[in-house]
One Martini backbone bead per residue (centre of mass of N, CA, C, O) as a GRO file, in nm:
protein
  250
    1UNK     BB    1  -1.703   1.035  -0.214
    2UNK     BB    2  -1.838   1.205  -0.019
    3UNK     BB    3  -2.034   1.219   0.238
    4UNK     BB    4  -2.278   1.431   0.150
    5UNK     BB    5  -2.363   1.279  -0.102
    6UNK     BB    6  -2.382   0.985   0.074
    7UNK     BB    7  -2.592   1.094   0.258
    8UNK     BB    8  -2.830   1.094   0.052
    9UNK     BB    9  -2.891   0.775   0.104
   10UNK     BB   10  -3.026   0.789   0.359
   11UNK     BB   11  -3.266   0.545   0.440
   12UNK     BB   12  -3.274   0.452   0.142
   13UNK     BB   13  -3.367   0.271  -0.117
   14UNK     BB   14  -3.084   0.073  -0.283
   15UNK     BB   15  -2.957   0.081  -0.637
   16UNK     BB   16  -2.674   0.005  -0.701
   17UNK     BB   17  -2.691   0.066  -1.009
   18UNK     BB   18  -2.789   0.329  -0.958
   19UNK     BB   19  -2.552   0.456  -0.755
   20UNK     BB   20  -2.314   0.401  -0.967
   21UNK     BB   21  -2.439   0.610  -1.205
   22UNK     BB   22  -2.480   0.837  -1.023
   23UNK     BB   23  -2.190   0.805  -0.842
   24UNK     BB   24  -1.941   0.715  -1.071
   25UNK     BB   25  -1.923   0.410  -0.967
   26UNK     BB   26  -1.761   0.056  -0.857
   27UNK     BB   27  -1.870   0.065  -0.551
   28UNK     BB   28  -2.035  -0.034  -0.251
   29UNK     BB   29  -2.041   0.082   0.097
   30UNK     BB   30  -2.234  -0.078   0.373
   31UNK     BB   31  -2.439  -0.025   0.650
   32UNK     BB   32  -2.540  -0.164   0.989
   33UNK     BB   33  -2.640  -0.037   1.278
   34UNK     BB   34  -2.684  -0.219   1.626
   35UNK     BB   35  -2.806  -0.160   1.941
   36UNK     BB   36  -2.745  -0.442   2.240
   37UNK     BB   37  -2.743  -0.341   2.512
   38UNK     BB   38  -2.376  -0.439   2.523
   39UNK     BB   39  -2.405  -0.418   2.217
   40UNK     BB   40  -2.276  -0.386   1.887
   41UNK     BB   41  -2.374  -0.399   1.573
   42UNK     BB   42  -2.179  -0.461   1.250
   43UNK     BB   43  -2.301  -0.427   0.908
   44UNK     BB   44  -2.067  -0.496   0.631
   45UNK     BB   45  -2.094  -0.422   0.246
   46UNK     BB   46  -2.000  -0.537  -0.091
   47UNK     BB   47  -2.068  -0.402  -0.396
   48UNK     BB   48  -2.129  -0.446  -0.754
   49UNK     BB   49  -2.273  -0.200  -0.916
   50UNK     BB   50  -2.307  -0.330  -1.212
   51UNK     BB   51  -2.468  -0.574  -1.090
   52UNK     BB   52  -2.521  -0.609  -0.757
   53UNK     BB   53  -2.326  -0.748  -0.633
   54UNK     BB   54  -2.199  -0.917  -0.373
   55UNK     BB   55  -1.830  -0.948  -0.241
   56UNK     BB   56  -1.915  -0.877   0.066
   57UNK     BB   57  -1.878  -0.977   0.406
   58UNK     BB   58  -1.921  -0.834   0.765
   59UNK     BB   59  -1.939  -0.892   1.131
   60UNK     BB   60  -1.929  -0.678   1.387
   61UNK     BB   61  -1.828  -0.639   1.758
   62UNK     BB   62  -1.925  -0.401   2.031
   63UNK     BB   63  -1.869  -0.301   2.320
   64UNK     BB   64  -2.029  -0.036   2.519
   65UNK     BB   65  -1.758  -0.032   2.705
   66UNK     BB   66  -1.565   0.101   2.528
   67UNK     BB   67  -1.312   0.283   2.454
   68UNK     BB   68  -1.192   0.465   2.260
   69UNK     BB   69  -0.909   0.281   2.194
   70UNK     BB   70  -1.107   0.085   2.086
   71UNK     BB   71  -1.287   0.190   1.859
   72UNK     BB   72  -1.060   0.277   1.710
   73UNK     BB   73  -0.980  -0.036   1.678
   74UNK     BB   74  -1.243  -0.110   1.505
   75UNK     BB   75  -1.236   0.084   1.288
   76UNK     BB   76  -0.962   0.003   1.153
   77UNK     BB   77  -1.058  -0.326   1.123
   78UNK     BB   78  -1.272  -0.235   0.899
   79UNK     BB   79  -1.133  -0.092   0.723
   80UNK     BB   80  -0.903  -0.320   0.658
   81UNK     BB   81  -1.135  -0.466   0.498
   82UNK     BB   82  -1.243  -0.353   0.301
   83UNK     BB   83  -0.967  -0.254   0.158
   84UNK     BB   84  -0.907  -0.602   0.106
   85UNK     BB   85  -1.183  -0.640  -0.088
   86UNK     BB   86  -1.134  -0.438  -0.259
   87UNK     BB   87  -0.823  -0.526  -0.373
   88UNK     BB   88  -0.952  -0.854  -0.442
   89UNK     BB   89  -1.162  -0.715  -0.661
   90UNK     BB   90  -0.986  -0.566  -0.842
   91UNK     BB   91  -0.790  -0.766  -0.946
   92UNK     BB   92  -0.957  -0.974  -1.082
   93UNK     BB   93  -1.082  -0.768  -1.278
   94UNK     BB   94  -0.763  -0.692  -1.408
   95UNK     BB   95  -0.709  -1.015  -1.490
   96UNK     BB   96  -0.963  -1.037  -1.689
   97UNK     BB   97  -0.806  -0.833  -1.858
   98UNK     BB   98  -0.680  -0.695  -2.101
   99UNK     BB   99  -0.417  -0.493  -2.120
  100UNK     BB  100  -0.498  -0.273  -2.342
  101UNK     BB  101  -0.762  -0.203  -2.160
  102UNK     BB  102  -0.570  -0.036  -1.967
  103UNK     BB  103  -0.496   0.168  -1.748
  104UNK     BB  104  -0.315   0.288  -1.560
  105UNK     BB  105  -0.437   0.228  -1.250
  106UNK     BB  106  -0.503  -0.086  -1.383
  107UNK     BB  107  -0.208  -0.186  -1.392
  108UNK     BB  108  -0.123  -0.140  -1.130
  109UNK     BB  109  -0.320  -0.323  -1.000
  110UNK     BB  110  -0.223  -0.582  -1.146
  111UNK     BB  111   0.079  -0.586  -1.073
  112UNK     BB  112  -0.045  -0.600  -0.758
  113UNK     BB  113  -0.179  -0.885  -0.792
  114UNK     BB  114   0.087  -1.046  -0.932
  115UNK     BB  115   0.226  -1.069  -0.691
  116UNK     BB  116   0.014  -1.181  -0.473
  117UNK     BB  117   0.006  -1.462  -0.574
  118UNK     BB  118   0.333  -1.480  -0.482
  119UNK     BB  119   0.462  -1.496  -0.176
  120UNK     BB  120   0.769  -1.549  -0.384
  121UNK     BB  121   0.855  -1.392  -0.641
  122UNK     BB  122   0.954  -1.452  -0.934
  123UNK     BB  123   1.157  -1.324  -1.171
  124UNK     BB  124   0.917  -1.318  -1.397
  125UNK     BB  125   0.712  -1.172  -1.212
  126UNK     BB  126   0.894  -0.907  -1.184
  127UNK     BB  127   0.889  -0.860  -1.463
  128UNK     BB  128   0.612  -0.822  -1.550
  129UNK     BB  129   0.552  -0.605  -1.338
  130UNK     BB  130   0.731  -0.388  -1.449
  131UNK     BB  131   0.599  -0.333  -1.726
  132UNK     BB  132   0.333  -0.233  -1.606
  133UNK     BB  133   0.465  -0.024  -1.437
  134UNK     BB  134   0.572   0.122  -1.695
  135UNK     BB  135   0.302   0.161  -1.870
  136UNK     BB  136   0.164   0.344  -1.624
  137UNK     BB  137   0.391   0.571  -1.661
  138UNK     BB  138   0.375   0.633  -1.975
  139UNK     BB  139   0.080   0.766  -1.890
  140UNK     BB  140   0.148   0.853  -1.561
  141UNK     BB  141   0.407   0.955  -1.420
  142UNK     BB  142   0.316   1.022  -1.129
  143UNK     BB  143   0.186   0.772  -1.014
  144UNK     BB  144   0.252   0.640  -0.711
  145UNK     BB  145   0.181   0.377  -0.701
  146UNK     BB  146   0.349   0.286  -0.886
  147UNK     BB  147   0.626   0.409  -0.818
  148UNK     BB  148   0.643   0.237  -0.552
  149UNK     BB  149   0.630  -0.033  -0.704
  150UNK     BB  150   0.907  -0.024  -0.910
  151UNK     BB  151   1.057   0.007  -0.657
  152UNK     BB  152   1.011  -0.249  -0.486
  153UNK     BB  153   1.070  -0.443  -0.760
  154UNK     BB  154   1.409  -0.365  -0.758
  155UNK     BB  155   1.454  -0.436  -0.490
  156UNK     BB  156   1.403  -0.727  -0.539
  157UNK     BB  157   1.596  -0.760  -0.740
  158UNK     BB  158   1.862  -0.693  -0.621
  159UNK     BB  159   1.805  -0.937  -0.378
  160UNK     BB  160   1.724  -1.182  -0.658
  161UNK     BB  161   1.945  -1.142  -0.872
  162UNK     BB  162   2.213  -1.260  -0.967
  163UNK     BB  163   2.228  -1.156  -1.311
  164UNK     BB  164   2.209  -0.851  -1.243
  165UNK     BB  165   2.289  -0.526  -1.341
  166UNK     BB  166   2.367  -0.339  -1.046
  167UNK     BB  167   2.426  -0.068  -1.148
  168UNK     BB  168   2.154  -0.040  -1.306
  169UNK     BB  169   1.945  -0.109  -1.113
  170UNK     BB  170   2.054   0.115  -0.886
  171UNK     BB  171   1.988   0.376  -1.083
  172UNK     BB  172   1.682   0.305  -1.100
  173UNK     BB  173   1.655   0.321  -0.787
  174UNK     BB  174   1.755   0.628  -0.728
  175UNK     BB  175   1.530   0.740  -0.973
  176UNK     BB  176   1.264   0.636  -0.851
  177UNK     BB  177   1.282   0.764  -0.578
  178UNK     BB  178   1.299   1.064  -0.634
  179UNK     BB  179   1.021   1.055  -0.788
  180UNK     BB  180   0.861   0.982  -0.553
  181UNK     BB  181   0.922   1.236  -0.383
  182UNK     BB  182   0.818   1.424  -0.564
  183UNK     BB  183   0.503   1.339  -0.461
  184UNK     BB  184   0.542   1.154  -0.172
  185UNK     BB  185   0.641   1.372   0.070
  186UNK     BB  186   0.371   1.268   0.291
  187UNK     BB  187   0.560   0.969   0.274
  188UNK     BB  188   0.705   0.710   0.405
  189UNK     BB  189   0.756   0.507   0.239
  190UNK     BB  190   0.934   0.681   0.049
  191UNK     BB  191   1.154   0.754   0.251
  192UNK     BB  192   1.226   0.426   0.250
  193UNK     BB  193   1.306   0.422  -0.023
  194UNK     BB  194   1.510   0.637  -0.021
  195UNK     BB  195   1.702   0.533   0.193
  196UNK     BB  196   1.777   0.245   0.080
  197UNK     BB  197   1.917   0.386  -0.191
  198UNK     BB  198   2.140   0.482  -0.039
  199UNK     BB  199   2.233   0.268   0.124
  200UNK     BB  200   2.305   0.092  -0.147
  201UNK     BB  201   2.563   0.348  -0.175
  202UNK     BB  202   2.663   0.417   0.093
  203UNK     BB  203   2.481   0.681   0.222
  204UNK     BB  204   2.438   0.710   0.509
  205UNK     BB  205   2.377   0.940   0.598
  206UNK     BB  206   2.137   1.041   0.364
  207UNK     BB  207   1.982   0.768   0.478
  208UNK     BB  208   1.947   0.898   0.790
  209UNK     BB  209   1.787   1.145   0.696
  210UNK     BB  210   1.529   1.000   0.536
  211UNK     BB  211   1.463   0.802   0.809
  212UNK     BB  212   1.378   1.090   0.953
  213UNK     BB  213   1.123   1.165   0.741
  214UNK     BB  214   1.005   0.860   0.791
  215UNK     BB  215   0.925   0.934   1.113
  216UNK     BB  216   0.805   1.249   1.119
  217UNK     BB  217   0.546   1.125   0.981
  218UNK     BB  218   0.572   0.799   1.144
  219UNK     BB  219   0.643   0.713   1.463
  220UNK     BB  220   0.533   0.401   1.428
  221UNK     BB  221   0.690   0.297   1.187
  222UNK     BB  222   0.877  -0.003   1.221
  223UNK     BB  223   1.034   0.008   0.948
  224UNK     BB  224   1.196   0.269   1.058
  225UNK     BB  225   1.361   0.159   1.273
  226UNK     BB  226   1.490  -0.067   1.156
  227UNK     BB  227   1.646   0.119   0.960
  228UNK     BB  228   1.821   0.260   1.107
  229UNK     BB  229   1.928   0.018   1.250
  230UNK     BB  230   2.088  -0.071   1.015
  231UNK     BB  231   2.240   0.204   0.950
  232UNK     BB  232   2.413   0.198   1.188
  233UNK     BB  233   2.561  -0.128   1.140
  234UNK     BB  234   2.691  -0.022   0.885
  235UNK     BB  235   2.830   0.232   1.086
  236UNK     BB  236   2.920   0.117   1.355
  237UNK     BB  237   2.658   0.133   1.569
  238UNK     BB  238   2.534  -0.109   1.764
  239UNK     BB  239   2.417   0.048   2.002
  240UNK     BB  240   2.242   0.254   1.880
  241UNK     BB  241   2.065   0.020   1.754
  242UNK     BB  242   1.956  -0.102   1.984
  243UNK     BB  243   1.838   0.143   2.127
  244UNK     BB  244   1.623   0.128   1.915
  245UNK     BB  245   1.509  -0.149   1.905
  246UNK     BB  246   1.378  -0.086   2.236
  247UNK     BB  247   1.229   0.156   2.144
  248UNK     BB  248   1.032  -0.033   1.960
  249UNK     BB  249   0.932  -0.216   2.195
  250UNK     BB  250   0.880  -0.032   2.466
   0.00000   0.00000   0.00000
């Protein structure tokens, strides 16, 4: 919801189940801020909305003379906390549901959490996750966290099913890739899942202008470096890719 909104609840005593219900969310993220001293505290917590049940909590301290780039990773790493918390309660959620009864949003959350069981997913994980990903594009083709996801599995496979057959495999992530460039063009991710999909039918050229577009997006993105340089590599350009690596590191 937006701030303004959300900031209607400010400083009053809020019913979790009723800001739930008002404000047609299913979690809700509070916190206190109190400064002492030399340091300031902030406690903040995930609530589901629904039940009123905290599923998650934690404390982090700033010290008060910390510079603005302190600061800001301060912010980065609280949001990266709730962020993973919200996506591991989302995840339980959607596994404890029938997939008849989810959403297009809701398979790809499953299908991304049923990755997430496994540090190194099997074949079978791999299938398993690709039909739900099929399921929630055919309710919503656009949707672009599925087109990410299935471009991703199709890639897994590719790296990992020795009996799968390449050519529609390699096909499929072709246009899996293109799919998502259309919709998330101001996305790094997606144009390095295009670069990707180019270098592996050898289209080297066009592999190193889509992974220009995924540096331009967002030059700090480390996977785009190496991706370049892996590029350079390919096409026997090993100083190249040094240069890259160094750069990378520097």
């Amino acid at each position: 919801v937006s701030s303004s909104v959300a900031g209607s609840y400010k400083g009053n005593a809020i019913d979790a189940r009723a800001a739930g219900r008002g404000l047609n969310v299913r979690y809700l993220v509070e916190g206190v801020v109190r400064a002492s001293g030399e340091r300031t505290d902030v406690k903040t917590w995930l609530t589901e909305a629904s039940t009123g049940t905290e599923v998650w909590s934690d404390n982090l301290e700033l010290n008060n003379a910390s510079d603005a780039n302190d600061r800001q990773v301060f912010i980065t790493r609280l949001t990266n906390q709730v962020r993973a918390a919200l996506i591991d309660t989302e995840g339980r959620r959607v596994l404890a549901l029938p997939v008849s009864a989810l959403n297009a949003e809701d398979l790809t959350e499953r299908a991304d959490a049923t990755l997430q069981r496994e540090p190194e997913p099997s074949l079978k994980v791999l299938a398993e996750t690709r039909s739900l990903y099929e399921k929630a594009l055919q309710l919503n083709p656009m949707l672009q966290a599925a087109l990410m996801g299935q471009a991703n599995v199709l890639a897994e496979a590719l790296d990992r099913d020795p009996h799968a057959d390449r050519n529609r495999l390699l096909h499929e992530y072709d246009q899996m890739s293109l799919r998502l460039i259309a919709v998330a063009d101001r996305e790094a991710r997606a144009w390095n899942i295009r670069s990707d999909a180019l270098q592996r039918q050898w289209r080297w050229e066009a592999a190193l202008e889509a992974n220009a577009r995924a540096k331009k997006l967002d030059p700090t993105r480390f996977g785009t470096m190496g991706q370049h340089a892996d590029i350079l590599v390919d096409l026997g350009r090993p100083d190249e890719a040094l240069a890259v690596v160094d750069q990378a590191f520097s």
